[in-house]
XYZ file of C-alpha atoms in Angstrom:
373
model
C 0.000 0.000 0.000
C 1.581 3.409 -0.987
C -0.165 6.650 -1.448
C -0.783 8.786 -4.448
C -2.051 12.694 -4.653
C -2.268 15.480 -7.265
C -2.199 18.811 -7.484
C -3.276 20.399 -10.888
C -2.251 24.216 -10.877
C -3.402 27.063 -12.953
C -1.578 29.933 -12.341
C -3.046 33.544 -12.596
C -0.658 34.441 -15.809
C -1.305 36.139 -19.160
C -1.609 33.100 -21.624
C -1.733 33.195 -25.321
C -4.202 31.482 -27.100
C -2.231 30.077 -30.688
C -4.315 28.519 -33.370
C -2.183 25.798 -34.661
C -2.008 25.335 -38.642
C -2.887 21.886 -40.101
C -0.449 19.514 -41.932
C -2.674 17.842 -44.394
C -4.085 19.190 -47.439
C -7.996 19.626 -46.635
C -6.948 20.940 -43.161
C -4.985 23.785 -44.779
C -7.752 24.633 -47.280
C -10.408 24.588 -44.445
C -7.921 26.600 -42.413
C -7.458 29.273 -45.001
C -11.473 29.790 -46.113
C -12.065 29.880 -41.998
C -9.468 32.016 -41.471
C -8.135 29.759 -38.772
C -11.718 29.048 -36.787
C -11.749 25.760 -37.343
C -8.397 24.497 -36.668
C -7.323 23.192 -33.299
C -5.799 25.687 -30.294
C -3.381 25.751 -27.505
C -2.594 27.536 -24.635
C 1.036 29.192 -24.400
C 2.080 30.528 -20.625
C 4.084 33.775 -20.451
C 6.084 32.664 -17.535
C 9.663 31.933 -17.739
C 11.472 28.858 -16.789
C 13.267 31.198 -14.468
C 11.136 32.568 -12.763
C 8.232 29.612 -12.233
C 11.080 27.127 -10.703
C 12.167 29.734 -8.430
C 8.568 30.359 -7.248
C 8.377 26.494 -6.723
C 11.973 26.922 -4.836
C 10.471 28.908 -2.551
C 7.065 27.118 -1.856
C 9.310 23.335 -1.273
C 11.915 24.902 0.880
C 8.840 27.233 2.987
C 8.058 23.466 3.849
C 11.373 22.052 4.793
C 11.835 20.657 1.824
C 15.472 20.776 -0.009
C 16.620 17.356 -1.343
C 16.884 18.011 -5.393
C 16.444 14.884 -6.930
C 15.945 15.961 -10.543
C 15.862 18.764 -12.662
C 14.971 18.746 -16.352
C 14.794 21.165 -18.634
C 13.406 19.935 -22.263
C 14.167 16.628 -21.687
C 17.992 17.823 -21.089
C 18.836 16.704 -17.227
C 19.958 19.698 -16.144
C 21.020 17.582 -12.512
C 20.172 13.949 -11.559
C 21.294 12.752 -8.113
C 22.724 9.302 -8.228
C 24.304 9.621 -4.987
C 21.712 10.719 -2.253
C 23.164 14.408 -1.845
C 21.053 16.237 0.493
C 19.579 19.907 1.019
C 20.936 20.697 -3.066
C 17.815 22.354 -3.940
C 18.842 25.853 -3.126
C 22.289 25.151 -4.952
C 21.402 23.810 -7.903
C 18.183 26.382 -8.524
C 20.713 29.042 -8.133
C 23.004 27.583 -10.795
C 20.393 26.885 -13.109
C 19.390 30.797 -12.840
C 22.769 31.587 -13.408
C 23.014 29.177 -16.268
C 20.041 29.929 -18.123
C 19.996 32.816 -20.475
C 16.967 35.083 -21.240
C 15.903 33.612 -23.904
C 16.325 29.704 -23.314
C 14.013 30.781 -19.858
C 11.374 32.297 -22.143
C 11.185 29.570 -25.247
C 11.488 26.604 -22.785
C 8.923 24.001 -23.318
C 8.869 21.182 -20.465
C 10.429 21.553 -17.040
C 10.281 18.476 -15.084
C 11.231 18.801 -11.249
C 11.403 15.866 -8.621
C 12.663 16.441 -4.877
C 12.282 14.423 -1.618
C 11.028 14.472 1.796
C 10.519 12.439 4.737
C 8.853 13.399 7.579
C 7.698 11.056 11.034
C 4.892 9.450 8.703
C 6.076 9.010 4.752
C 9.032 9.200 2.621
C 7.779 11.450 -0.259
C 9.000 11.828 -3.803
C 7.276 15.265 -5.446
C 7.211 15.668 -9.362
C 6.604 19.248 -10.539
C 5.801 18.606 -14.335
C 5.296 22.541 -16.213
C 4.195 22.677 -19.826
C 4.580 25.994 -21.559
C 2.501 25.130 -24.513
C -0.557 23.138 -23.642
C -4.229 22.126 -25.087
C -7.022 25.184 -23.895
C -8.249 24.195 -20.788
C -5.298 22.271 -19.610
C -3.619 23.035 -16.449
C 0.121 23.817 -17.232
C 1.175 22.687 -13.442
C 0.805 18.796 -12.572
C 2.458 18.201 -8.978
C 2.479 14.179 -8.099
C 3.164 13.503 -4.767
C 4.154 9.731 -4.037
C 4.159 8.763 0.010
C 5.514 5.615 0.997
C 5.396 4.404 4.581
C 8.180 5.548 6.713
C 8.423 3.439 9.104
C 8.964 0.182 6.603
C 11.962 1.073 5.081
C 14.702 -1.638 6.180
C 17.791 -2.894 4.575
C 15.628 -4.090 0.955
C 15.348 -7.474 2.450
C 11.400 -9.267 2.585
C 12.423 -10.902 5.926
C 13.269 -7.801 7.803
C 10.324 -5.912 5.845
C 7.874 -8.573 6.919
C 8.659 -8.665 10.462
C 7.630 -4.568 10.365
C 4.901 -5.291 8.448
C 3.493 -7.853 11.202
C 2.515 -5.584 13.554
C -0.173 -3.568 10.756
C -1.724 -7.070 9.736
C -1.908 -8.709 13.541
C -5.870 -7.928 13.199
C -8.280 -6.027 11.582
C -8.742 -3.563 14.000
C -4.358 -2.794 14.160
C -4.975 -2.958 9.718
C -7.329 -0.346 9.993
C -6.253 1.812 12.661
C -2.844 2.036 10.815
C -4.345 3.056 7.694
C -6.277 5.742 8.762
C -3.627 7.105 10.775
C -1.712 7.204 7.070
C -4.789 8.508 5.148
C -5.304 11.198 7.882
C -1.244 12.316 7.512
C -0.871 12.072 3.440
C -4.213 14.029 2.987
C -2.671 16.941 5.613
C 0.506 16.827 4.042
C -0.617 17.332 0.159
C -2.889 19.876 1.447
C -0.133 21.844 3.068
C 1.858 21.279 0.003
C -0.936 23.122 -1.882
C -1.389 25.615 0.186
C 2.326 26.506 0.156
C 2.050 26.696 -4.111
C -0.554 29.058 -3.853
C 0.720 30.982 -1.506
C 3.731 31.356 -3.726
C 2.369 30.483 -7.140
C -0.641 32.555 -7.537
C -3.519 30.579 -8.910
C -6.909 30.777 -10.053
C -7.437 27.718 -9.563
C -5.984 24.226 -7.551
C -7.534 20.746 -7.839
C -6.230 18.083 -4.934
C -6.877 14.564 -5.050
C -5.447 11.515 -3.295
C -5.891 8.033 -2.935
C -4.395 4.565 -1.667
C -2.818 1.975 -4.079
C -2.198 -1.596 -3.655
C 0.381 -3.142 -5.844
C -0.606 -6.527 -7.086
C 2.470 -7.803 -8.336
C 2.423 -11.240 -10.856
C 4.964 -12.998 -8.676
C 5.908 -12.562 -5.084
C 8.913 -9.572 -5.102
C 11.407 -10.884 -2.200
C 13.816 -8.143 -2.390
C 14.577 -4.614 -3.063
C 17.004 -5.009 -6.268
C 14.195 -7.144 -7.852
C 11.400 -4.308 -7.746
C 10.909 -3.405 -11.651
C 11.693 -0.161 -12.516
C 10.308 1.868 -15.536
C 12.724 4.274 -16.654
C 12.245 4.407 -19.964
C 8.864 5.487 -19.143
C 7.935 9.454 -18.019
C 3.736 8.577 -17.491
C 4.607 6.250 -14.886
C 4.143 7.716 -11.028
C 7.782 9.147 -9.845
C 8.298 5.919 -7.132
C 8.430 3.623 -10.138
C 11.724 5.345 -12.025
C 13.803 3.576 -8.917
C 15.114 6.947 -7.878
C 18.356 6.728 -5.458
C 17.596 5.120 -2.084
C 13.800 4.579 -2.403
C 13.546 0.907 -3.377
C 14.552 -0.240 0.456
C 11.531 2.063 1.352
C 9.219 1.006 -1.555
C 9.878 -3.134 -0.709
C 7.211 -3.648 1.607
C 4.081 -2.246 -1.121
C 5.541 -4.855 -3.253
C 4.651 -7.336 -0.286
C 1.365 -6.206 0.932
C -1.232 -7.529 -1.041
C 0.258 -11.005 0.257
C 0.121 -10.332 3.340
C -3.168 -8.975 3.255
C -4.735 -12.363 1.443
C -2.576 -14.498 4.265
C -3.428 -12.451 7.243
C -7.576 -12.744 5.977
C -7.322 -9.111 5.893
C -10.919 -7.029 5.016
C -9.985 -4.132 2.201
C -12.234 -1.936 0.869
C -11.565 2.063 -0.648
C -8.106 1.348 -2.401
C -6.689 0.789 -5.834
C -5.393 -2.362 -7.199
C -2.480 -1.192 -9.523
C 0.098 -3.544 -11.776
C 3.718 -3.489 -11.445
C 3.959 0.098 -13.151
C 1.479 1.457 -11.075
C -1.296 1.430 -13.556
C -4.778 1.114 -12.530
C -6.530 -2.151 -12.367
C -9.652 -1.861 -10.101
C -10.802 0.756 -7.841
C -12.860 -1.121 -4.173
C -14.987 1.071 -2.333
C -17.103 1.020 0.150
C -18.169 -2.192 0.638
C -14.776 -4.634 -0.006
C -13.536 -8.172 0.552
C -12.011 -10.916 2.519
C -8.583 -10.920 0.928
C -8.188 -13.931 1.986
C -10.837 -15.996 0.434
C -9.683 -15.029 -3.043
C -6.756 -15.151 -5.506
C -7.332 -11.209 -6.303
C -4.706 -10.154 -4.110
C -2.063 -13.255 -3.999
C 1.087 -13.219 -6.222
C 1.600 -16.743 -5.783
C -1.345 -17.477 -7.719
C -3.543 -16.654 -11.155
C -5.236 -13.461 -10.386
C -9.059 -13.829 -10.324
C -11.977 -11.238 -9.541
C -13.492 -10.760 -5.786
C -16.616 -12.424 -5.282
C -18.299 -9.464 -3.373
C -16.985 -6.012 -3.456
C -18.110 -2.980 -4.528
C -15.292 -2.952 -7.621
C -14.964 -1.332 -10.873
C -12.530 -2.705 -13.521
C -10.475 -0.656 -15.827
C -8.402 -1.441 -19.096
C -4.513 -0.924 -20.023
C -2.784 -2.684 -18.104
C -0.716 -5.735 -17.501
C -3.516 -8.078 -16.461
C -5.428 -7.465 -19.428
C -5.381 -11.543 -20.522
C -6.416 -12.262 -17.409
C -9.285 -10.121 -16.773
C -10.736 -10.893 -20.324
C -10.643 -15.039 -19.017
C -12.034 -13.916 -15.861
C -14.983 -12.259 -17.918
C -14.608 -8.579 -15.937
C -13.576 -5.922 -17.833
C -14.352 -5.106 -21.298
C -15.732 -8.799 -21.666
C -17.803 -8.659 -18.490
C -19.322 -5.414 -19.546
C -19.021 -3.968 -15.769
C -16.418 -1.807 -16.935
C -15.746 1.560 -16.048
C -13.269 3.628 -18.215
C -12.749 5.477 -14.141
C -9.190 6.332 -14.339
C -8.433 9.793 -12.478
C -11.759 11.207 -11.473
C -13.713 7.944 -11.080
C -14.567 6.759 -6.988
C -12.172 6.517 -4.725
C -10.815 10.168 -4.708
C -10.768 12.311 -1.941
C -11.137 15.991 -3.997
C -10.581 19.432 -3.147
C -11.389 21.809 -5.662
C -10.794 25.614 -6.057
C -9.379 27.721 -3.026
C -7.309 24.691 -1.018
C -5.453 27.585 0.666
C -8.898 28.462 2.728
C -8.188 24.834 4.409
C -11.233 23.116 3.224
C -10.572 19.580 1.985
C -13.957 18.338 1.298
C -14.242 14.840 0.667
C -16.350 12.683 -1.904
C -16.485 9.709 0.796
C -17.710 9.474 4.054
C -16.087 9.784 7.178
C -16.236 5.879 7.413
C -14.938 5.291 4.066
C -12.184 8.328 4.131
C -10.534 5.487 6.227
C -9.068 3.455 3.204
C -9.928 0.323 5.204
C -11.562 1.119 8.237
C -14.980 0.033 7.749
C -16.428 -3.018 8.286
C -14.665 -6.865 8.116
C -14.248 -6.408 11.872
């Protein structure tokens, strides 16, 4: 189990709206007798790459945060930590101001930023991803924020990693108590976060969402070194590159879902993701015995819950197996879901003013706290 959250930022800037001209024949002639109306648009920001990192400079470091673990500029890596250097991010910003002429800060098109953070609770990675040009209505500003327990990072070993992890899954009652404790501390923390952008980054606008993740991986994963890692792949969320130093943290998600179907564990408001992190099923409210299915054991075929509220989703890497299991596509209780479907607890607008509303109950805000007891 490993947390996910979002924060999609507009930012209260000039933008230009630039009608892009067609490449095929009919589109040019339909461009030229519409003068332009019916070809396609984007959005281009008037910010600088400057200026909108150093703004996100000082939001992370307002919070504490100052460990630099990448910095991209136009798919150029302007610094990559392969080492574990901490409290860079001041340094490096400052060189990269100093670096950066006028005019490569004003034609930039991507800037990609990830740091790190740990505090009592998680181990965080944070991806800033900033588009200049962009489709209309697209937010330039994606923040991902990746929490991973704290307190199971070990030495990348399962045996030391299960012996932490026995204390969660000792009953239901421990199982949930632990994971609302978690929900409670990620939710604060990616609020905070977003409050510290806007206080920095003015905005009109700032959506929040988080939720919880179960990894359901094809075969049991027994050590750190043998977690796959995806870095030929920028989609993917930030704790699946294999960044410096976060595998020995990440282990123990690799191991849950076992645990969870050998301890008889009850789970309900989570998403089951594959081995990239891609969503397979979303459970809410009302869940299921983990242990009297295969859905949630590595050692075995996967197959569908019997009972559970659960909604199936496509693209993925158990796409064989939920078309022989009939759900899906082929069971035609499919739900295309993906980022805004249940699950999500969503802030919208004004997340400085502290309000983080949620689209679940108090019972199911728990990510496993109701019922199975």
């Amino acid at each position: 189990m490993y947390f996910t959250g979002s924060l999609a930022v507009d930012p209260s800037q000039i933008t230009a709206i630039k009608v892009l001209k067609p490449t095929k024949v009919f589109g040019k002639i339909l461009h030229l007798m519409t003068g332009g109306a019916t070809s396609e648009k984007e959005e281009q920001e008037t910010f600088t790459a400057v200026a909108i990192l150093q703004q996100f400079n000082m939001a992370l470091r307002s919070m504490g945060i100052n460990n630099l673990v990448r910095l991209t500029k136009d798919d150029f890596d302007f610094y990559f930590d392969e080492e574990g250097t901490e409290d860079d991010l001041k340094e490096i910003m400052d060189n990269f101001s100093l670096e950066t002429d006028k005019i490569e800060s004003e034609v930039f098109e991507t800037l990609y930023l990830v740091v790190e953070h740990q505090d009592e609770h998680f181990k965080y990675l944070i991806e800033v991803d900033i588009k200049r040009r962009h489709k209309v209505g697209e937010y330039p500003i994606e923040v991902k924020v990746n929490g991973v327990m704290a307190d199971m990072g070990g030495d990348g070993s399962s045996e030391s990693t299960k012996e932490k992890m026995k204390k969660v899954f000792q009953s239901q009652e421990l199982y949930n108590k632990y994971l609302l404790e978690k929900q409670n501390a990620f939710e604060g923390f990616v609020s905070t976060l977003g409050q510290g952008v806007k206080k920095f980054i003015t905005s009109d606008d700032l959506i929040q969402k988080v939720k919880q993740n179960m990894i359901r991986p094809k075969e049991p994963v027994k050590k750190a070194d043998s977690i796959p890692q995806h870095r030929d792949n920028r989609s993917v969320q930030p704790i699946y590159y294999g960044y410096y130093g976060f595998d020995d943290y990440f282990l123990y998600s690799w191991m849950w879902s076992s645990m969870a179907y050998s301890n008889g564990i009850y789970v309900n408001n989570f998403y089951m993701v594959d081995e990239s992190g891609q969503d397979m099923m979303s459970v809410g409210d009302e869940g299921f015995d983990a242990g009297e299915t295969d859905t949630l054991n590595p050692e075995a075929d996967f197959e569908p819950p019997d009972t559970g509220d659960v909604e199936y989703f496509n693209d993925h890497d158990y796409q064989d197996e939920f078309q022989e299991a009939n759900v899906g596509d082929a069971g035609g209780d499919y739900d295309s879901g993906g980022d805004d479907s249940g699950g999500w607890s969503d802030s919208f607008g004004d997340s400085s003013s502290g309000d983080s509303s949620s689209s679940c109950s108090s019972c199911s805000s728990c990510g496993g706290g109701c019922g199975g007891d």
